[in-house]
Tab-separated table of C-alpha atoms in Angstrom:
chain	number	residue	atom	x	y	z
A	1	UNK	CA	0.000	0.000	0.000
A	2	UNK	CA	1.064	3.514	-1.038
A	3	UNK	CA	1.335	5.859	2.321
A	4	UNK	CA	-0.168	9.378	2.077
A	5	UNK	CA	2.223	11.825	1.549
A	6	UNK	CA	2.231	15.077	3.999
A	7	UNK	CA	4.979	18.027	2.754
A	8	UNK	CA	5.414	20.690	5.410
A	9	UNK	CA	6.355	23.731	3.959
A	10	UNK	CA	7.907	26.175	6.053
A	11	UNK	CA	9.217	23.510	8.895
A	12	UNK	CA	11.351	25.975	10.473
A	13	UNK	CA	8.941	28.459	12.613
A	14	UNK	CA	8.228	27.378	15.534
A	15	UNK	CA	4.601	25.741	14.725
A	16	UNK	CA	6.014	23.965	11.679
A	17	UNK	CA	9.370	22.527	14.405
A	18	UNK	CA	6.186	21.473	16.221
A	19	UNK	CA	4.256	19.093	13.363
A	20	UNK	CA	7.821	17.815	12.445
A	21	UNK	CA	8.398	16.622	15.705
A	22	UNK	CA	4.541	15.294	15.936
A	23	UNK	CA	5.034	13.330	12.667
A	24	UNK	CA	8.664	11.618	12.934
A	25	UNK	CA	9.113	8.069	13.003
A	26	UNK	CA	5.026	7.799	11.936
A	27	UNK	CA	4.942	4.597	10.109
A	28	UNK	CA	1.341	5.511	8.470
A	29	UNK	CA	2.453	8.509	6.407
A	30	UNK	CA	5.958	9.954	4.199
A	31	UNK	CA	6.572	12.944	5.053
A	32	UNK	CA	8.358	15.357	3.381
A	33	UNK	CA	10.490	18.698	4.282
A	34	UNK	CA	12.749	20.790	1.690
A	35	UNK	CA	17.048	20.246	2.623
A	36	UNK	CA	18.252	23.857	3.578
A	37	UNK	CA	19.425	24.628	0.303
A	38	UNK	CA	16.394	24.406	-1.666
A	39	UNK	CA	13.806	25.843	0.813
A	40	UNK	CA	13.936	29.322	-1.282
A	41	UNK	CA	14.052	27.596	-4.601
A	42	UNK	CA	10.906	28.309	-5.866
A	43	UNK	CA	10.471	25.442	-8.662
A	44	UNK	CA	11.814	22.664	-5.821
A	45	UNK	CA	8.643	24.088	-3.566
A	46	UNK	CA	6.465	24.094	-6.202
A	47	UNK	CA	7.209	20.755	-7.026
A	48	UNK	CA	6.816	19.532	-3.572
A	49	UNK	CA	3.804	21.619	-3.041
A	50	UNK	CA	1.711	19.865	-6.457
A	51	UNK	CA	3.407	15.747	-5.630
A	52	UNK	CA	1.974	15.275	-2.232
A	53	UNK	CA	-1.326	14.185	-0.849
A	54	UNK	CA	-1.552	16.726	1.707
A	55	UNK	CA	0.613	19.987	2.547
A	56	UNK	CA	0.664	21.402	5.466
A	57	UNK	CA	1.080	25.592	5.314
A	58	UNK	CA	3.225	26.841	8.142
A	59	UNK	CA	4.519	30.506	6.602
A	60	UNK	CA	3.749	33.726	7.190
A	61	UNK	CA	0.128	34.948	5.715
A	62	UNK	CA	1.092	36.468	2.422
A	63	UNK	CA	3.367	33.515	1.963
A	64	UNK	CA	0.607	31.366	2.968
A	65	UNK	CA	-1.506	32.210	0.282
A	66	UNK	CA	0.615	32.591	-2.181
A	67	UNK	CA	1.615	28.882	-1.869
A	68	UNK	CA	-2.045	27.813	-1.776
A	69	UNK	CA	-2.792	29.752	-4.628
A	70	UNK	CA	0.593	27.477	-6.906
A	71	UNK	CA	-1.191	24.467	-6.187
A	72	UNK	CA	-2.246	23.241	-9.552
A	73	UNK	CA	-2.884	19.350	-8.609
A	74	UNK	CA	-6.312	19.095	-7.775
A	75	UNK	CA	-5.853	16.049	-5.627
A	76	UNK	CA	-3.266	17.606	-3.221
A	77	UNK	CA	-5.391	18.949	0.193
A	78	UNK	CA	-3.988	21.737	2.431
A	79	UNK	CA	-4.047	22.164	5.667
A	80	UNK	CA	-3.517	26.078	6.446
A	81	UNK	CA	-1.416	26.851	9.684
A	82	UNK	CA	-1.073	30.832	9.485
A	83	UNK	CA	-3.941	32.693	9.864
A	84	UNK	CA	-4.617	33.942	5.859
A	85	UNK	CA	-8.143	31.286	5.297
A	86	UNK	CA	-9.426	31.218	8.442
A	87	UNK	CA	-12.531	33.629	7.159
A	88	UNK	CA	-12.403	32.592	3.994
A	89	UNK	CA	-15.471	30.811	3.134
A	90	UNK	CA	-13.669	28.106	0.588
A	91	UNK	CA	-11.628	26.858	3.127
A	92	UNK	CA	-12.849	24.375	6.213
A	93	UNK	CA	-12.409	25.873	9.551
A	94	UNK	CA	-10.094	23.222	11.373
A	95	UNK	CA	-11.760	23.039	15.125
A	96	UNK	CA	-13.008	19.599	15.536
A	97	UNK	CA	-14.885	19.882	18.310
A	98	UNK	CA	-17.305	22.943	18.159
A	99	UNK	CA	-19.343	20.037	16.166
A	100	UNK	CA	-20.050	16.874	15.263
A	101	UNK	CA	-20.686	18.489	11.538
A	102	UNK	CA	-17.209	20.360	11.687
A	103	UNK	CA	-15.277	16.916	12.138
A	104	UNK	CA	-16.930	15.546	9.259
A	105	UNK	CA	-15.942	18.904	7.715
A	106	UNK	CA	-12.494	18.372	8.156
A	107	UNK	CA	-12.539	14.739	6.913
A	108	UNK	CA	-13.467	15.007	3.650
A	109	UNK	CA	-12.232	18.598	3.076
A	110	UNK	CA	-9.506	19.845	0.084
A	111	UNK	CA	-8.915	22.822	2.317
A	112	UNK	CA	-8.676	23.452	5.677
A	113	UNK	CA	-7.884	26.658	7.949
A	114	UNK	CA	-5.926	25.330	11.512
A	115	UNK	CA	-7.880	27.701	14.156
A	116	UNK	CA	-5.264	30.647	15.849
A	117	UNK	CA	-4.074	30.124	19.402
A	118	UNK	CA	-6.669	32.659	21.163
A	119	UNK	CA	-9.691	31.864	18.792
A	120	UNK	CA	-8.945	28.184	19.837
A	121	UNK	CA	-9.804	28.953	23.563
A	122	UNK	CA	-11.975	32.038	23.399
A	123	UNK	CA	-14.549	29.858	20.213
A	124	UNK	CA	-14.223	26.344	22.188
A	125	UNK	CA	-15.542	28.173	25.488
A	126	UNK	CA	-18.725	30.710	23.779
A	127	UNK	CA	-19.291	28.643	20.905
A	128	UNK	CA	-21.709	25.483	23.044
A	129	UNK	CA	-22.945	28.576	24.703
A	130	UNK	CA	-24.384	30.801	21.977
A	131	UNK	CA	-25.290	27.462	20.225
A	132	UNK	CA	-27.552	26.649	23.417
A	133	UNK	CA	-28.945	30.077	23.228
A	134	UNK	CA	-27.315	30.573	27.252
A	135	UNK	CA	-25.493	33.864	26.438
A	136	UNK	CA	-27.018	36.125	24.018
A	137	UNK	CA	-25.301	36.841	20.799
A	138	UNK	CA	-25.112	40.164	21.039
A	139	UNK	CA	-23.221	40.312	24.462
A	140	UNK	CA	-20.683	42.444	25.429
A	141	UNK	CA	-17.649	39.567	25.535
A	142	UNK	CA	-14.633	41.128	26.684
A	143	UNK	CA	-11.672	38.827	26.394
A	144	UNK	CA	-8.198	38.443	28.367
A	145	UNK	CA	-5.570	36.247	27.215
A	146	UNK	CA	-1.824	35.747	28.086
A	147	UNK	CA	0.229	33.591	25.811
A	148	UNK	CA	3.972	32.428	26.525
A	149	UNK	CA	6.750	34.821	24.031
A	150	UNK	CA	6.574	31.219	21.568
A	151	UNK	CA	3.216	32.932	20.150
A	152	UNK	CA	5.565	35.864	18.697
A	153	UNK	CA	7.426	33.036	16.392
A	154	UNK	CA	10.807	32.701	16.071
A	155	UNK	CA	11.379	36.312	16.750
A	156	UNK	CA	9.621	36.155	20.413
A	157	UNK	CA	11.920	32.856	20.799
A	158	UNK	CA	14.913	35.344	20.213
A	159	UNK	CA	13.486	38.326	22.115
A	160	UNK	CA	13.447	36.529	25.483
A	161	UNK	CA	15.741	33.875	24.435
A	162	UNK	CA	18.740	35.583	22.386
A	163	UNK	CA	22.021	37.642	23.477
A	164	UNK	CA	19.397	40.059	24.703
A	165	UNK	CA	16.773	38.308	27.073
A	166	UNK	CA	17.479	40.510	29.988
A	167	UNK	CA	15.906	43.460	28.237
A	168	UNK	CA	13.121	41.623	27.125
A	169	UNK	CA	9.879	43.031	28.676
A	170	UNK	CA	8.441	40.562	31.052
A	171	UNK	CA	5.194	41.326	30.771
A	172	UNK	CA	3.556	43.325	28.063
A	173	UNK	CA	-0.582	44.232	26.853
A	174	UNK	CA	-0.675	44.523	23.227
A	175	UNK	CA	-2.900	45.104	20.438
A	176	UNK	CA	-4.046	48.473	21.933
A	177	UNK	CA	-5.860	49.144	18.155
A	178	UNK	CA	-8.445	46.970	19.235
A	179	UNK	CA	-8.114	45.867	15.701
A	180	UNK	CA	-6.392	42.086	16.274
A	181	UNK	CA	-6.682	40.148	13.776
A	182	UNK	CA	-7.835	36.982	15.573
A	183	UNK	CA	-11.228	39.366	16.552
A	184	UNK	CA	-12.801	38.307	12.919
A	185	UNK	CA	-12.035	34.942	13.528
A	186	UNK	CA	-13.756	34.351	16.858
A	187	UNK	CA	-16.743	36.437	16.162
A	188	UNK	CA	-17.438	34.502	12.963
A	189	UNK	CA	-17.008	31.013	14.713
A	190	UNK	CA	-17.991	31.928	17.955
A	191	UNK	CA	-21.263	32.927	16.041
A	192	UNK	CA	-21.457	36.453	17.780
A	193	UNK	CA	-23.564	39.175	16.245
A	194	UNK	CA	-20.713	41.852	17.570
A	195	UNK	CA	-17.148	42.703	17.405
A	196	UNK	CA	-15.952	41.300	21.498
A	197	UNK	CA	-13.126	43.262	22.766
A	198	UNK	CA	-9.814	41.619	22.896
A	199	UNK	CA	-7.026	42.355	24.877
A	200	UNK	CA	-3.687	39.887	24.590
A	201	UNK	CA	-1.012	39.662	26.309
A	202	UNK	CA	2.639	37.978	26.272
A	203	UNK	CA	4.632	36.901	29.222
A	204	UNK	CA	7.765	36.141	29.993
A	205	UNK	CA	7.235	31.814	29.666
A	206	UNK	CA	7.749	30.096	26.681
A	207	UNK	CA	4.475	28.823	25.879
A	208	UNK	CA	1.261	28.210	27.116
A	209	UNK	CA	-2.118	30.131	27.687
A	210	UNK	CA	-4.385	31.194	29.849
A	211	UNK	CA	-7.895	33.086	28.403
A	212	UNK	CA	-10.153	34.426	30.043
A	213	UNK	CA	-14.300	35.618	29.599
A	214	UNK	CA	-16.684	37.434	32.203
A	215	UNK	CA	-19.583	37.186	32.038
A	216	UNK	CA	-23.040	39.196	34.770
A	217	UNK	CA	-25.453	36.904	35.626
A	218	UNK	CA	-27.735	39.736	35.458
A	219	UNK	CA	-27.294	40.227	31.528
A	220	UNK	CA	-27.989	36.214	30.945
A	221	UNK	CA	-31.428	35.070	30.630
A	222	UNK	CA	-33.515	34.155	33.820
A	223	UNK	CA	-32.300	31.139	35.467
A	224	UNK	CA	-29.167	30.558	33.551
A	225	UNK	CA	-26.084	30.896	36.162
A	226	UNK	CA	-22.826	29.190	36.101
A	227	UNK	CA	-23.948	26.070	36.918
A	228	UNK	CA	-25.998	26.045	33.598
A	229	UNK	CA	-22.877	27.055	31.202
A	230	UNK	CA	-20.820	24.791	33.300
A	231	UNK	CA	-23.385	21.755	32.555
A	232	UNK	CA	-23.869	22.807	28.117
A	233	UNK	CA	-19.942	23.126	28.527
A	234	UNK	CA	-19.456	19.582	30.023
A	235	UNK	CA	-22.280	18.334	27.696
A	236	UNK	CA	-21.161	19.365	24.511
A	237	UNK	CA	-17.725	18.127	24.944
A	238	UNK	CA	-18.403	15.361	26.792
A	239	UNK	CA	-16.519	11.833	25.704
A	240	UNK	CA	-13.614	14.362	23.380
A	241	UNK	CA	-10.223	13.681	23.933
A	242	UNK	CA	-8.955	16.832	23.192
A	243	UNK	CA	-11.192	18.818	25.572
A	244	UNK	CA	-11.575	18.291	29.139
A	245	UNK	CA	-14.358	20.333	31.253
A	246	UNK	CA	-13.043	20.833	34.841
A	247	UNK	CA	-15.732	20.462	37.367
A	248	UNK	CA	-17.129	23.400	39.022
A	249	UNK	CA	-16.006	21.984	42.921
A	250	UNK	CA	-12.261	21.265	41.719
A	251	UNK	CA	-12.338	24.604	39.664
A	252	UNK	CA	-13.172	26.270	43.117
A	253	UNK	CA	-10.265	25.050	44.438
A	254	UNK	CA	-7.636	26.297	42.404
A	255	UNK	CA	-5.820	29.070	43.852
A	256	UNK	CA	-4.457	30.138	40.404
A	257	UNK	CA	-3.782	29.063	37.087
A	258	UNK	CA	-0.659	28.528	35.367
A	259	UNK	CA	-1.035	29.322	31.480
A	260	UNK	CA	1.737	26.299	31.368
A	261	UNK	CA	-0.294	23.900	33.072
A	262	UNK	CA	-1.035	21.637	29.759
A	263	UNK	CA	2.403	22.449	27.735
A	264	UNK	CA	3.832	19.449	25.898
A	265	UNK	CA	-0.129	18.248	25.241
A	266	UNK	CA	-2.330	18.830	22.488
A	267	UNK	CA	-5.507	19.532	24.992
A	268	UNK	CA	-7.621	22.225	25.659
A	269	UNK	CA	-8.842	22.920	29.410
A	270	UNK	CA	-12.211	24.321	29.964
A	271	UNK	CA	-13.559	26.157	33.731
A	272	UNK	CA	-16.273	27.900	34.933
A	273	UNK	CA	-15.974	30.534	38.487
A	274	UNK	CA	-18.803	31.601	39.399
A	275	UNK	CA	-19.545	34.251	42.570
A	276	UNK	CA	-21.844	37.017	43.704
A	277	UNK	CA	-23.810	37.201	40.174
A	278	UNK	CA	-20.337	36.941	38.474
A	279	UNK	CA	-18.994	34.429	36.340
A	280	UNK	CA	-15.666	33.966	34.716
A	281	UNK	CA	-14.777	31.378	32.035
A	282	UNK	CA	-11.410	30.305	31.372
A	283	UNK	CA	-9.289	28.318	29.249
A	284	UNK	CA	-5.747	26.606	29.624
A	285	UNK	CA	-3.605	24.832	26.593
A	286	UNK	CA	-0.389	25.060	25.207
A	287	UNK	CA	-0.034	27.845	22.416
A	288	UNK	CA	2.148	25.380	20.750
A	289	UNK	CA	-0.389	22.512	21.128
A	290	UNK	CA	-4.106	22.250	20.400
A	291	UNK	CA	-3.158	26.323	19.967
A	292	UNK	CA	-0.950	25.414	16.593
A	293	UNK	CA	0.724	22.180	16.305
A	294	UNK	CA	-1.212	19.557	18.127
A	295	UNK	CA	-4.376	20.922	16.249
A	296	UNK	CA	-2.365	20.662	12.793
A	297	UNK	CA	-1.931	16.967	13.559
A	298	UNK	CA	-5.497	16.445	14.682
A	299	UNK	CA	-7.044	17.818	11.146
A	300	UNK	CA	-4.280	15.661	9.575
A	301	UNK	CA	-5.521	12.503	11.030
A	302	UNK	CA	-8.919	13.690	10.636
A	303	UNK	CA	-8.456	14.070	6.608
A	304	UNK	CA	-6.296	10.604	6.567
A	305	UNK	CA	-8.651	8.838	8.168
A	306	UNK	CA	-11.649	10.101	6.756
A	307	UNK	CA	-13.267	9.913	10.496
């Protein structure tokens, strides 16, 4: 039997580093990279890019598209790792688990967008929520999220990792546009009817994430609290290995939680808090996991397996 072959073009960032490691030694697949010397050659990429069975996008967006739009074989299937398809209507978007209808999606799709690292924890958490009609489309989401330097690429890596780590900033709010361009994403896949404010933030850790949502009880419909989104939450992913809902009695517990709690996995962790009429939903994964890499592999194995 012929095994599938999977090119990864662009295996040098940190996310494509990631899916290399992932897929070495895998007996049920070829995969390809380009040798140093012929990574810039265009006609060698293009090559690769139109002989494999599925190629795997990790580039910057412009770059992204441009190699998406050389593909001339109609039988090669992409899976999209930047963030340039992730609207785009053509392409699949590559989260599994918002529905039983998006994993069939992804099985049988020619094109697929891999989700960003915020959208991953900010969709999986409103997403069963809207769906179930528990928070209101139109709400007034607000959304905090700290991501290890990794999330920068290669040139966070160097920031807090190079000659010059001790200046790097160990701590630092960005996107103060309001204008990120993960917002489109979650609104569109999140299904909410307005732009949600999101403010992101890097720290001084390598990788991992922690996101954040509050919500008032009082804006909610009568009789939905956080025992309700913590029960549509638990439902909806209930039996997925890839996301885990924390129960509402261990959540309590937790003192804190460390954005690097799930690094090295390819899971997303779900929690609801919930005190005087306030709730707070969070999220925990590795940026570098089911926030890039580990979601790459998942939509590969999806579209190999055609389940």
């Amino acid at each position: 039997m012929t095994l599938p072959v999977v090119f990864i073009d662009g295996d040098q960032g940190t996310t494509g580093l990631q899916i290399h490691q992932r897929l070495q030694g895998r007996t049920d697949l070829t995969l390809v990279t380009l040798p140093a010397e012929q990574r810039k050659h265009p006609q060698s990429r293009l090559a690769a890019l139109n002989t494999c069975d599925i190629a795997i996008l990790c580039l910057p967006d412009d770059a992204a598209r441009a190699a998406a739009a050389s593909i001339e074989n109609p039988n090669v299937r992409v899976i999209d790792a930047s963030s340039a398809h992730r609207t785009d209507p053509e392409w699949v978007y590559g989260f599994a688990q918002i529905s039983a209808e998006q994993q069939a999606a992804i099985a049988s799709a020619k094109r697929v967008s891999n989700p960003g690292c915020y959208p991953t924890g900010a969709v999986g958490l409103l997403r069963p929520l809207l769906d179930a009609g528990l928070v209101p489309r139109d709400y007034p989401i607000t959304i905090n999220a700290v991501s290890g330097y990794s999330g920068k690429g290669r040139a966070g890596v160097e920031e807090f990792e190079g000659q010059d780590a001790a200046q790097a900033t160990p701590f630092q709010i960005y996107g103060l546009s309001l204008a990120h361009k993960h917002v489109p994403e979650i609104q569109q896949y999140s299904g909410l009817s307005e732009r949600p404010v999101f403010i992101p933030a890097y720290g001084s850790f390598r990788q991992g994430i922690v996101l954040t949502i509050a919500l008032q009880v009082r804006l909610l419909a009568p009789g939905v609290d956080g025992a309700a989104l913590h029960a549509c939450l638990a439902q909806h992913y209930a039996g997925s290995g890839f996301v885990e809902v924390m129960g509402m009695d261990e959540a309590k517990a937790l003192s804190g939680l460390d954005p690097r709690a799930l690094n090295g996995t390819d899971k997303l962790r779900l929690m609801v808090f919930e005190n005087a009429g306030h709730v707070m939903l969070a999220a925990v994964f590795d940026n570098l996991g089911k926030g890039a890499a580990g979601a790459a592999v998942q939509n590969l194995d999806l579209m190999l397996t055609g389940a």
